[in-house]
Short mmCIF file of C-alpha atoms in Angstrom, two decimals:
data_model
loop_
_atom_site.label_atom_id
_atom_site.label_comp_id
_atom_site.label_asym_id
_atom_site.label_seq_id
_atom_site.Cartn_x
_atom_site.Cartn_y
_atom_site.Cartn_z
CA UNK A 3 106.23 130.10 86.56
CA UNK A 4 104.07 127.00 86.75
CA UNK A 5 105.79 123.62 86.35
CA UNK A 6 103.85 120.40 85.88
CA UNK A 7 106.19 117.66 87.07
CA UNK A 8 105.11 114.15 86.14
CA UNK A 9 105.88 111.35 88.59
CA UNK A 10 105.36 108.32 86.38
CA UNK A 11 103.63 105.11 87.27
CA UNK A 12 104.57 103.68 90.58
CA UNK A 13 106.65 105.17 93.40
CA UNK A 14 108.79 108.26 94.11
CA UNK A 15 111.80 106.72 92.37
CA UNK A 16 110.01 106.99 89.03
CA UNK A 17 110.64 110.73 88.94
CA UNK A 18 113.26 111.68 86.36
CA UNK A 19 116.54 113.41 87.24
CA UNK A 20 115.16 116.44 85.40
CA UNK A 21 111.87 116.28 87.30
CA UNK A 22 113.67 116.09 90.62
CA UNK A 23 115.94 119.01 89.68
CA UNK A 24 112.94 121.17 88.73
CA UNK A 25 111.06 120.16 91.91
CA UNK A 26 114.06 121.14 94.04
CA UNK A 27 114.22 124.53 92.31
CA UNK A 28 110.57 125.41 93.03
CA UNK A 29 109.58 127.95 95.67
CA UNK A 30 106.30 126.15 96.31
CA UNK A 31 105.44 122.52 95.71
CA UNK A 32 101.99 120.99 95.40
CA UNK A 33 100.87 117.50 94.46
CA UNK A 34 97.57 116.02 93.42
CA UNK A 35 96.87 112.31 93.70
CA UNK A 36 93.22 112.29 92.69
CA UNK A 37 93.66 111.78 88.94
CA UNK A 38 96.15 108.91 89.39
CA UNK A 39 97.06 106.73 92.34
CA UNK A 40 100.72 106.10 93.08
CA UNK A 41 102.47 103.70 95.44
CA UNK A 42 104.11 106.56 97.31
CA UNK A 43 103.07 109.30 99.71
CA UNK A 44 103.68 112.88 100.78
CA UNK A 45 106.36 111.97 103.32
CA UNK A 46 108.46 109.92 100.94
CA UNK A 47 108.23 112.58 98.24
CA UNK A 48 109.12 115.33 100.70
CA UNK A 49 112.15 113.41 101.89
CA UNK A 50 113.29 112.89 98.29
CA UNK A 51 112.84 116.51 97.20
CA UNK A 52 113.87 118.05 100.53
CA UNK A 53 110.89 120.40 100.51
CA UNK A 54 107.43 120.64 101.98
CA UNK A 55 104.70 119.45 99.62
CA UNK A 56 101.06 120.43 99.97
CA UNK A 57 98.61 117.78 98.75
CA UNK A 58 95.66 119.23 96.84
CA UNK A 59 92.26 117.56 96.81
CA UNK A 60 90.05 117.91 93.76
CA UNK A 61 87.81 120.28 95.69
CA UNK A 62 90.73 122.41 96.87
CA UNK A 63 92.29 122.67 93.44
CA UNK A 64 88.98 123.60 91.80
CA UNK A 65 88.20 126.23 94.41
CA UNK A 66 91.70 127.67 94.73
CA UNK A 67 92.72 127.55 91.11
CA UNK A 68 93.39 131.29 90.92
CA UNK A 69 95.30 131.33 94.19
CA UNK A 70 97.85 128.92 92.72
CA UNK A 71 98.08 130.92 89.51
CA UNK A 72 98.60 134.15 91.46
CA UNK A 73 101.42 132.49 93.34
CA UNK A 74 102.97 131.41 90.01
CA UNK A 75 103.05 135.00 88.77
CA UNK A 76 106.06 135.86 90.93
CA UNK A 77 107.29 132.53 92.24
CA UNK A 78 108.25 129.17 90.77
CA UNK A 79 105.38 126.83 91.56
CA UNK A 80 105.55 123.09 90.92
CA UNK A 81 102.62 120.69 90.76
CA UNK A 82 103.56 117.02 91.05
CA UNK A 83 101.18 114.73 89.19
CA UNK A 84 101.02 110.95 88.70
CA UNK A 85 101.63 109.36 85.31
CA UNK A 86 102.29 111.85 82.52
CA UNK A 87 101.04 115.43 82.90
CA UNK A 88 98.27 116.67 80.60
CA UNK A 89 96.65 113.28 80.23
CA UNK A 90 94.09 114.50 82.76
CA UNK A 91 92.05 117.40 81.38
CA UNK A 92 92.34 119.11 84.81
CA UNK A 93 95.98 119.78 83.99
CA UNK A 94 95.23 121.21 80.56
CA UNK A 95 92.70 123.58 82.13
CA UNK A 96 95.36 124.81 84.56
CA UNK A 97 97.91 125.31 81.79
CA UNK A 98 95.49 127.14 79.47
CA UNK A 99 94.53 129.49 82.28
CA UNK A 100 98.19 130.11 83.18
CA UNK A 101 99.02 130.98 79.57
CA UNK A 102 96.04 133.31 79.32
CA UNK A 103 97.37 135.15 82.33
CA UNK A 104 100.86 135.39 80.86
CA UNK A 105 102.42 132.91 83.30
CA UNK A 106 105.35 130.90 81.95
CA UNK A 107 104.82 127.12 82.06
CA UNK A 108 107.06 124.06 81.92
CA UNK A 109 106.04 120.44 81.44
CA UNK A 110 108.18 117.53 82.64
CA UNK A 111 106.95 114.31 81.08
CA UNK A 112 107.08 110.81 82.50
CA UNK A 113 105.75 107.31 81.91
CA UNK A 114 102.02 106.82 81.36
CA UNK A 115 99.81 103.78 81.18
CA UNK A 116 99.01 104.92 77.61
CA UNK A 117 102.43 103.73 76.43
CA UNK A 118 103.36 101.35 79.26
CA UNK A 119 100.60 99.07 77.97
CA UNK A 120 103.22 97.94 75.45
CA UNK A 121 104.43 95.68 78.27
CA UNK A 122 101.51 93.34 77.55
CA UNK A 123 103.03 92.65 74.13
CA UNK A 124 100.22 94.39 72.27
CA UNK A 125 101.39 96.67 69.47
CA UNK A 126 100.85 100.28 70.37
CA UNK A 127 99.82 101.33 66.84
CA UNK A 128 96.86 98.96 67.00
CA UNK A 129 95.16 100.69 69.92
CA UNK A 130 91.96 102.59 69.22
CA UNK A 131 90.86 105.36 71.57
CA UNK A 132 91.09 104.49 75.27
CA UNK A 133 88.25 104.96 77.71
CA UNK A 134 87.57 105.30 81.43
CA UNK A 135 84.95 103.21 83.21
CA UNK A 136 83.31 105.64 85.64
CA UNK A 137 81.92 104.90 89.10
CA UNK A 138 78.14 104.40 88.71
CA UNK A 139 77.26 107.33 90.97
CA UNK A 140 79.17 109.68 88.68
CA UNK A 141 76.84 108.82 85.81
CA UNK A 142 73.85 109.09 88.16
CA UNK A 143 73.08 105.40 87.92
CA UNK A 144 72.89 105.57 84.12
CA UNK A 145 75.18 103.10 82.41
CA UNK A 146 78.07 104.75 80.52
CA UNK A 147 76.88 104.01 77.00
CA UNK A 148 79.74 105.92 75.37
CA UNK A 149 82.09 103.26 76.76
CA UNK A 150 80.10 100.61 74.92
CA UNK A 151 80.16 102.61 71.69
CA UNK A 152 83.94 103.04 71.81
CA UNK A 153 84.46 99.33 72.46
CA UNK A 154 82.11 98.47 69.60
CA UNK A 155 83.84 100.78 67.13
CA UNK A 156 87.33 99.64 68.11
CA UNK A 157 86.29 95.99 67.83
CA UNK A 158 84.82 96.63 64.39
CA UNK A 159 88.19 98.04 63.25
CA UNK A 160 90.13 95.19 64.90
CA UNK A 161 91.72 97.64 67.35
CA UNK A 162 92.70 97.10 70.98
CA UNK A 163 90.92 99.04 73.71
CA UNK A 164 92.61 100.16 76.91
CA UNK A 165 90.03 100.65 79.68
CA UNK A 166 91.17 102.81 82.57
CA UNK A 167 89.32 102.34 85.85
CA UNK A 168 87.94 105.32 87.73
CA UNK A 169 89.81 106.93 90.63
CA UNK A 170 88.33 109.20 93.29
CA UNK A 171 90.29 110.69 96.21
CA UNK A 172 90.60 107.60 98.43
CA UNK A 173 88.80 105.16 96.15
CA UNK A 174 89.97 103.19 93.16
CA UNK A 175 87.88 100.88 91.00
CA UNK A 176 88.70 97.17 91.02
CA UNK A 177 88.71 94.83 88.06
CA UNK A 178 85.52 92.94 88.92
CA UNK A 179 83.62 96.15 89.64
CA UNK A 180 84.52 97.39 86.17
CA UNK A 181 83.62 94.12 84.46
CA UNK A 182 80.26 94.09 86.24
CA UNK A 183 79.47 97.53 84.83
CA UNK A 184 80.45 96.42 81.33
CA UNK A 185 78.34 93.27 81.54
CA UNK A 186 75.36 95.30 82.70
CA UNK A 187 75.63 97.56 79.65
CA UNK A 188 75.79 94.50 77.40
CA UNK A 189 72.69 93.12 79.10
CA UNK A 190 70.87 96.31 78.26
CA UNK A 191 72.21 96.91 74.73
CA UNK A 192 72.38 93.27 73.62
CA UNK A 193 74.64 93.99 70.61
CA UNK A 194 77.11 91.25 71.47
CA UNK A 195 80.08 93.58 72.01
CA UNK A 196 81.01 92.24 75.47
CA UNK A 197 80.89 88.56 76.35
CA UNK A 198 82.05 86.33 79.19
CA UNK A 199 83.88 84.30 76.54
CA UNK A 200 85.97 87.32 75.42
CA UNK A 201 89.65 86.94 76.06
CA UNK A 202 90.79 90.01 77.94
CA UNK A 203 93.88 91.27 79.72
CA UNK A 204 94.27 92.67 83.21
CA UNK A 205 97.30 94.93 83.56
CA UNK A 206 97.85 96.17 87.12
CA UNK A 207 100.53 97.66 89.37
CA UNK A 208 102.31 98.91 86.28
CA UNK A 209 105.85 100.13 86.89
CA UNK A 210 106.11 98.38 90.25
CA UNK A 211 108.51 95.56 91.06
CA UNK A 212 105.69 93.07 90.47
CA UNK A 213 103.39 94.23 87.69
CA UNK A 214 100.42 91.92 87.07
CA UNK A 215 99.53 90.82 83.56
CA UNK A 216 96.74 88.24 83.32
CA UNK A 217 95.23 87.00 80.06
CA UNK A 218 92.18 84.80 79.79
CA UNK A 219 88.46 84.56 79.25
CA UNK A 220 86.44 87.16 81.10
CA UNK A 221 84.62 84.47 83.10
CA UNK A 222 87.98 83.15 84.30
CA UNK A 223 89.24 86.64 85.14
CA UNK A 224 86.10 87.28 87.20
CA UNK A 225 86.59 84.00 89.09
CA UNK A 226 90.14 85.02 90.04
CA UNK A 227 88.80 88.30 91.45
CA UNK A 228 92.00 90.34 91.02
CA UNK A 229 92.22 92.89 93.83
CA UNK A 230 95.44 94.56 92.63
CA UNK A 231 95.21 98.29 91.96
CA UNK A 232 95.70 100.51 90.08
CA UNK A 233 94.44 98.21 87.35
CA UNK A 234 93.44 98.48 83.72
CA UNK A 235 91.54 96.09 81.47
CA UNK A 236 92.38 95.62 77.82
CA UNK A 237 90.06 94.23 75.17
CA UNK A 238 92.36 93.04 72.41
CA UNK A 239 91.31 93.52 68.80
CA UNK A 240 92.66 91.38 65.98
CA UNK A 241 95.91 89.85 67.24
CA UNK A 242 99.13 89.61 65.25
CA UNK A 243 100.86 86.26 65.81
CA UNK A 244 103.68 87.94 67.75
CA UNK A 245 101.10 89.55 70.03
CA UNK A 246 99.46 86.16 70.57
CA UNK A 247 102.78 84.55 71.34
CA UNK A 248 103.58 87.25 73.88
CA UNK A 249 100.16 87.06 75.56
CA UNK A 250 100.34 83.28 75.99
CA UNK A 251 102.98 83.85 78.67
CA UNK A 252 100.28 85.46 80.77
CA UNK A 253 97.43 83.03 80.18
CA UNK A 254 95.74 82.21 83.46
CA UNK A 255 93.94 79.07 82.28
CA UNK A 256 97.31 77.29 82.19
CA UNK A 257 98.32 78.21 85.72
CA UNK B 11 118.49 88.93 83.67
CA UNK B 12 117.58 91.29 80.87
CA UNK B 13 116.51 94.83 81.81
CA UNK B 14 114.96 97.22 79.32
CA UNK B 15 115.65 100.68 80.70
CA UNK B 16 113.69 103.46 79.05
CA UNK B 17 115.37 106.84 78.67
CA UNK B 18 112.39 109.04 77.91
CA UNK B 19 112.14 111.79 75.36
CA UNK B 20 115.06 114.13 75.28
CA UNK B 21 118.40 113.93 77.10
CA UNK B 22 120.16 111.78 79.70
CA UNK B 23 118.46 113.64 82.57
CA UNK B 24 115.14 112.14 81.54
CA UNK B 25 116.14 108.80 83.02
CA UNK B 26 114.25 108.02 86.24
CA UNK B 27 115.97 107.48 89.58
CA UNK B 28 114.84 103.84 89.30
CA UNK B 29 116.20 103.55 85.77
CA UNK B 30 119.56 104.97 86.83
CA UNK B 31 119.73 102.63 89.81
CA UNK B 32 119.02 99.60 87.64
CA UNK B 33 121.55 100.75 85.00
CA UNK B 34 124.25 101.13 87.69
CA UNK B 35 123.52 97.62 88.94
CA UNK B 36 123.96 95.97 85.52
CA UNK B 37 127.04 93.93 84.64
CA UNK B 38 126.76 94.86 80.98
CA UNK B 39 125.11 97.91 79.45
CA UNK B 40 123.98 98.32 75.86
CA UNK B 41 122.01 101.10 74.18
CA UNK B 42 120.19 101.35 70.89
CA UNK B 43 119.38 104.70 69.33
CA UNK B 44 117.95 103.49 66.02
CA UNK B 45 114.27 103.25 67.03
CA UNK B 46 114.24 106.70 68.67
CA UNK B 47 116.61 109.67 68.49
CA UNK B 48 117.59 111.41 71.71
CA UNK B 49 119.43 114.66 72.38
CA UNK B 50 122.19 112.86 74.23
CA UNK B 51 125.07 110.55 73.41
CA UNK B 52 127.13 107.61 74.61
CA UNK B 53 129.65 109.77 76.49
CA UNK B 54 127.07 111.71 78.48
CA UNK B 55 125.20 108.54 79.38
CA UNK B 56 128.41 106.75 80.39
CA UNK B 57 129.39 109.66 82.61
CA UNK B 58 125.98 109.62 84.27
CA UNK B 59 125.85 105.86 84.87
CA UNK B 60 129.55 105.46 85.57
CA UNK B 61 129.81 102.44 83.28
CA UNK B 62 130.85 101.62 79.76
CA UNK B 63 127.94 101.46 77.31
CA UNK B 64 128.08 99.65 73.99
CA UNK B 65 125.90 101.19 71.29
CA UNK B 66 124.10 98.60 69.15
CA UNK B 67 123.20 99.24 65.54
CA UNK B 68 120.09 97.61 64.09
CA UNK B 69 122.29 95.25 62.12
CA UNK B 70 124.35 94.31 65.16
CA UNK B 71 121.32 93.70 67.36
CA UNK B 72 119.62 91.56 64.73
CA UNK B 73 122.72 89.48 64.08
CA UNK B 74 123.84 89.16 67.71
CA UNK B 75 120.49 88.71 69.32
CA UNK B 76 121.38 85.37 70.86
CA UNK B 77 124.76 86.59 72.06
CA UNK B 78 123.04 89.20 74.23
CA UNK B 79 120.53 86.65 75.51
CA UNK B 80 123.32 84.21 76.37
CA UNK B 81 125.03 86.96 78.34
CA UNK B 82 121.76 87.63 80.20
CA UNK B 83 121.55 84.00 81.32
CA UNK B 84 124.20 84.50 83.97
CA UNK B 85 124.71 88.24 84.16
CA UNK B 86 122.53 91.31 84.60
CA UNK B 87 122.30 92.91 81.16
CA UNK B 88 120.72 96.32 80.59
CA UNK B 89 119.54 97.74 77.28
CA UNK B 90 118.96 101.50 77.28
CA UNK B 91 116.27 102.56 74.84
CA UNK B 92 114.77 105.94 73.93
CA UNK B 93 111.18 106.83 74.81
CA UNK B 94 109.27 104.02 76.52
CA UNK B 95 110.43 100.42 76.05
CA UNK B 96 108.20 98.00 74.14
CA UNK B 97 106.74 100.67 71.90
CA UNK B 98 109.16 99.42 69.25
CA UNK B 99 108.38 95.84 68.24
CA UNK B 100 112.14 95.09 68.25
CA UNK B 101 112.00 95.25 72.04
CA UNK B 102 109.01 92.92 72.30
CA UNK B 103 110.82 90.39 70.13
CA UNK B 104 113.81 90.51 72.47
CA UNK B 105 111.62 90.09 75.56
CA UNK B 106 109.60 87.19 74.09
CA UNK B 107 112.78 85.39 73.18
CA UNK B 108 114.26 86.00 76.65
CA UNK B 109 111.15 84.57 78.31
CA UNK B 110 111.17 81.54 76.03
CA UNK B 111 114.72 80.86 77.16
CA UNK B 112 113.79 81.27 80.83
CA UNK B 113 115.66 84.54 81.28
CA UNK B 114 114.20 86.89 83.88
CA UNK B 115 113.21 90.32 82.50
CA UNK B 116 112.55 93.74 83.96
CA UNK B 117 111.00 96.76 82.26
CA UNK B 118 111.63 100.33 83.41
CA UNK B 119 109.12 102.65 81.80
CA UNK B 120 109.54 106.28 80.85
CA UNK B 121 107.90 109.06 78.90
CA UNK B 122 106.78 108.39 75.35
CA UNK B 123 105.50 110.61 72.55
CA UNK B 124 102.30 108.52 72.74
CA UNK B 125 101.27 110.28 75.96
CA UNK B 126 103.45 113.41 75.77
CA UNK B 127 101.27 114.50 72.84
CA UNK B 128 98.88 115.69 75.58
CA UNK B 129 101.12 118.76 75.68
CA UNK B 130 99.43 120.01 72.49
CA UNK B 131 96.17 120.29 74.43
CA UNK B 132 94.52 117.48 72.50
CA UNK B 133 92.60 115.01 74.66
CA UNK B 134 94.35 111.68 74.82
CA UNK B 135 91.14 109.61 74.72
CA UNK B 136 90.29 111.10 71.34
CA UNK B 137 93.32 109.67 69.55
CA UNK B 138 92.78 106.87 67.07
CA UNK B 139 95.63 104.52 66.20
CA UNK B 140 98.95 106.25 65.53
CA UNK B 141 101.06 105.60 62.45
CA UNK B 142 104.62 105.95 61.16
CA UNK B 143 105.42 107.59 57.85
CA UNK B 144 108.20 105.43 56.39
CA UNK B 145 111.14 106.53 54.25
CA UNK B 146 110.15 105.90 50.59
CA UNK B 147 113.01 103.42 49.99
CA UNK B 148 111.67 101.23 52.81
CA UNK B 149 108.42 100.73 50.94
CA UNK B 150 110.36 100.17 47.69
CA UNK B 151 109.04 103.38 46.16
CA UNK B 152 105.43 102.31 46.73
CA UNK B 153 103.42 104.86 48.66
CA UNK B 154 102.42 103.67 52.15
CA UNK B 155 98.71 103.25 51.51
CA UNK B 156 98.01 101.86 55.00
CA UNK B 157 98.93 105.29 56.36
CA UNK B 158 96.21 106.81 54.20
CA UNK B 159 93.64 104.24 55.33
CA UNK B 160 94.37 104.88 59.02
CA UNK B 161 94.06 108.64 58.55
CA UNK B 162 90.81 108.16 56.64
CA UNK B 163 89.27 105.90 59.29
CA UNK B 164 90.33 108.14 62.17
CA UNK B 165 88.96 111.20 60.40
CA UNK B 166 85.66 109.43 59.80
CA UNK B 167 85.36 108.74 63.54
CA UNK B 168 86.43 112.32 64.43
CA UNK B 169 89.63 111.00 66.03
CA UNK B 170 93.07 112.61 66.17
CA UNK B 171 95.99 110.94 64.40
CA UNK B 172 99.55 111.07 65.67
CA UNK B 173 102.01 110.55 62.80
CA UNK B 174 105.50 109.49 63.82
CA UNK B 175 108.27 110.20 61.33
CA UNK B 176 110.68 107.46 60.36
CA UNK B 177 114.12 107.12 61.94
CA UNK B 178 117.10 105.22 60.54
CA UNK B 179 120.52 105.00 62.18
CA UNK B 180 121.86 108.48 61.32
CA UNK B 181 118.81 109.77 59.50
CA UNK B 182 115.56 111.25 60.76
CA UNK B 183 112.61 112.36 58.65
CA UNK B 184 111.74 116.04 58.58
CA UNK B 185 108.27 117.55 58.62
CA UNK B 186 108.20 118.67 54.99
CA UNK B 187 109.52 115.31 53.77
CA UNK B 188 106.64 113.60 55.56
CA UNK B 189 104.02 116.02 54.28
CA UNK B 190 105.30 115.56 50.73
CA UNK B 191 104.78 111.80 51.03
CA UNK B 192 101.25 112.30 52.38
CA UNK B 193 100.33 114.73 49.61
CA UNK B 194 101.63 112.28 47.00
CA UNK B 195 99.35 109.54 48.35
CA UNK B 196 96.40 111.93 48.24
CA UNK B 197 97.27 112.78 44.65
CA UNK B 198 97.10 109.10 43.79
CA UNK B 199 94.05 108.10 45.87
CA UNK B 200 92.03 111.31 45.40
CA UNK B 201 89.64 110.57 48.28
CA UNK B 202 90.01 114.00 49.87
CA UNK B 203 91.55 112.72 53.11
CA UNK B 204 94.59 115.02 53.05
CA UNK B 205 94.43 118.63 51.92
CA UNK B 206 96.71 121.69 51.98
CA UNK B 207 93.87 123.47 53.76
CA UNK B 208 93.87 120.97 56.66
CA UNK B 209 94.82 122.47 59.98
CA UNK B 210 97.58 120.34 61.42
CA UNK B 211 100.00 120.38 64.33
CA UNK B 212 103.77 119.98 64.35
CA UNK B 213 105.08 118.74 67.70
CA UNK B 214 108.88 118.54 67.83
CA UNK B 215 111.76 118.39 70.29
CA UNK B 216 109.36 117.00 72.86
CA UNK B 217 110.72 116.97 76.41
CA UNK B 218 113.51 119.43 75.60
CA UNK B 219 113.82 122.91 77.10
CA UNK B 220 112.25 124.32 73.96
CA UNK B 221 109.60 121.99 72.54
CA UNK B 222 108.02 123.21 69.32
CA UNK B 223 104.26 123.19 68.88
CA UNK B 224 102.99 124.81 65.68
CA UNK B 225 99.36 124.82 64.57
CA UNK B 226 98.14 125.99 61.21
CA UNK B 227 97.09 125.08 57.69
CA UNK B 228 99.30 122.53 56.01
CA UNK B 229 100.26 125.01 53.27
CA UNK B 230 101.48 127.44 55.96
CA UNK B 231 103.37 124.69 57.80
CA UNK B 232 105.11 123.72 54.55
CA UNK B 233 106.10 127.36 53.92
CA UNK B 234 107.73 127.57 57.36
CA UNK B 235 109.79 124.46 56.57
CA UNK B 236 110.33 123.32 60.16
CA UNK B 237 113.72 121.62 60.44
CA UNK B 238 113.41 120.66 64.12
CA UNK B 239 113.75 116.96 64.88
CA UNK B 240 112.60 114.58 66.20
CA UNK B 241 109.23 115.77 64.99
CA UNK B 242 105.70 114.42 64.78
CA UNK B 243 102.68 115.63 62.84
CA UNK B 244 99.16 115.47 64.24
CA UNK B 245 95.97 115.54 62.20
CA UNK B 246 93.31 116.65 64.65
CA UNK B 247 89.85 115.11 64.43
CA UNK B 248 86.74 116.81 65.76
CA UNK B 249 87.95 119.40 68.28
CA UNK B 250 86.38 120.04 71.68
CA UNK B 251 86.24 123.78 72.46
CA UNK B 252 88.89 123.40 75.17
CA UNK B 253 91.18 121.73 72.65
CA UNK B 254 90.58 124.59 70.20
CA UNK B 255 91.29 127.16 72.87
CA UNK B 256 94.56 125.42 73.77
CA UNK B 257 95.68 125.06 70.16
CA UNK B 258 95.10 128.72 69.36
CA UNK B 259 98.14 129.54 71.52
CA UNK B 260 100.24 127.78 68.90
CA UNK B 261 98.66 129.15 65.74
CA UNK B 262 101.38 130.19 63.32
CA UNK B 263 99.20 132.38 61.13
CA UNK B 264 99.06 134.95 63.93
CA UNK B 265 102.79 135.19 64.47
#
């Protein structure tokens, strides 16, 4: 049996009672931290679960995919993942393959940035598709034009856009890095989708004791140079007055 | 202090360790089950937390809003809510008002259908805005045309649409009830957005031991008359081949 056990947004205490129970019942426990970064580590998770946990790198998981599935044929295997399982397509690939091979699967859900973004006061049913801003080397120096297209379409419909920032093993994209990429695309496309005058939201360290929500013009956000990670950037669409009222609590120009 | 403590998707064991810790530390505990239905109850939650919990009806919460805020001025007040807090606009309203009155707030996130829908194999970044199909009496017999517009726009962009089904105190909408409403709007609008030949997904009892995922033509889904609740209906947009492959595991026409 293969269990995907979601860890939620911040530290080891975000695991659910159910998730912890399933983790304790597994014969083998793995974790991957390359699709999401958490404010916890192997040692703290091991202490909580009372079991050894093997951390899988992207490379290891890709190359040893079948090894893990083989193990799950006769044993209960758990994979701990940040956020909510199956948001990353890596997890879907693992689950499809398990099902093809007749291996039973179980999914334990947990909090994800996709819904936690409600904490900014924006209405969840007004979000268009979300996007990820990739590290430039992943797109071979080419600017990620699809990101621009999604932003443009969402804006046209008055919808909010949640931008996730890329994560790689030990690296995590910062707010200003992401904004620089977006401004470069605008410079090239010149369709007026992204502007320094846009009012945007930075939502970082979600689920921690001190989440950061900052609202203000992009030029102001850049000046503040927020270093907090993991971070997301939200481009609001047409705002309802209750959304506006909520966001004003986080306006940086006042502070 | 006012703490919104999210309970996740299914039963009391979906609470996080952090959520349970915060709940135990509250002086007063309330819960509302009218925005989301869970497979648990007051007694099981009280046993888990070791504290008395007062269940608030919509009417009570609306009429005694200020009473709860007044309590939170000097005491630690927790409100247990299904799914992830702040998805329901009721919660945002409470939080805005608390902040206006200088009351400290804390949000404990948890799993939500908004991200759990990844369990169907559909890619999360291909979802357009979600919608709720309201009980007919809420729209005074008028068909909810905005629902139709959202579906139409999402379809045009090739995006998936997650349809939540309405919940009212003791009542929860069933799949066939929702589909009947949608087909009635199509009958009136005649724009070919909704058809009995559409392949759709029913995703119900999410987070329970036995979640239901059923994929097939709407006419087939209607014939099966799924009674499982809480349920959602998903209209897939343009499918990636990995999404197709995943969904085929749930095709009802084969079974």
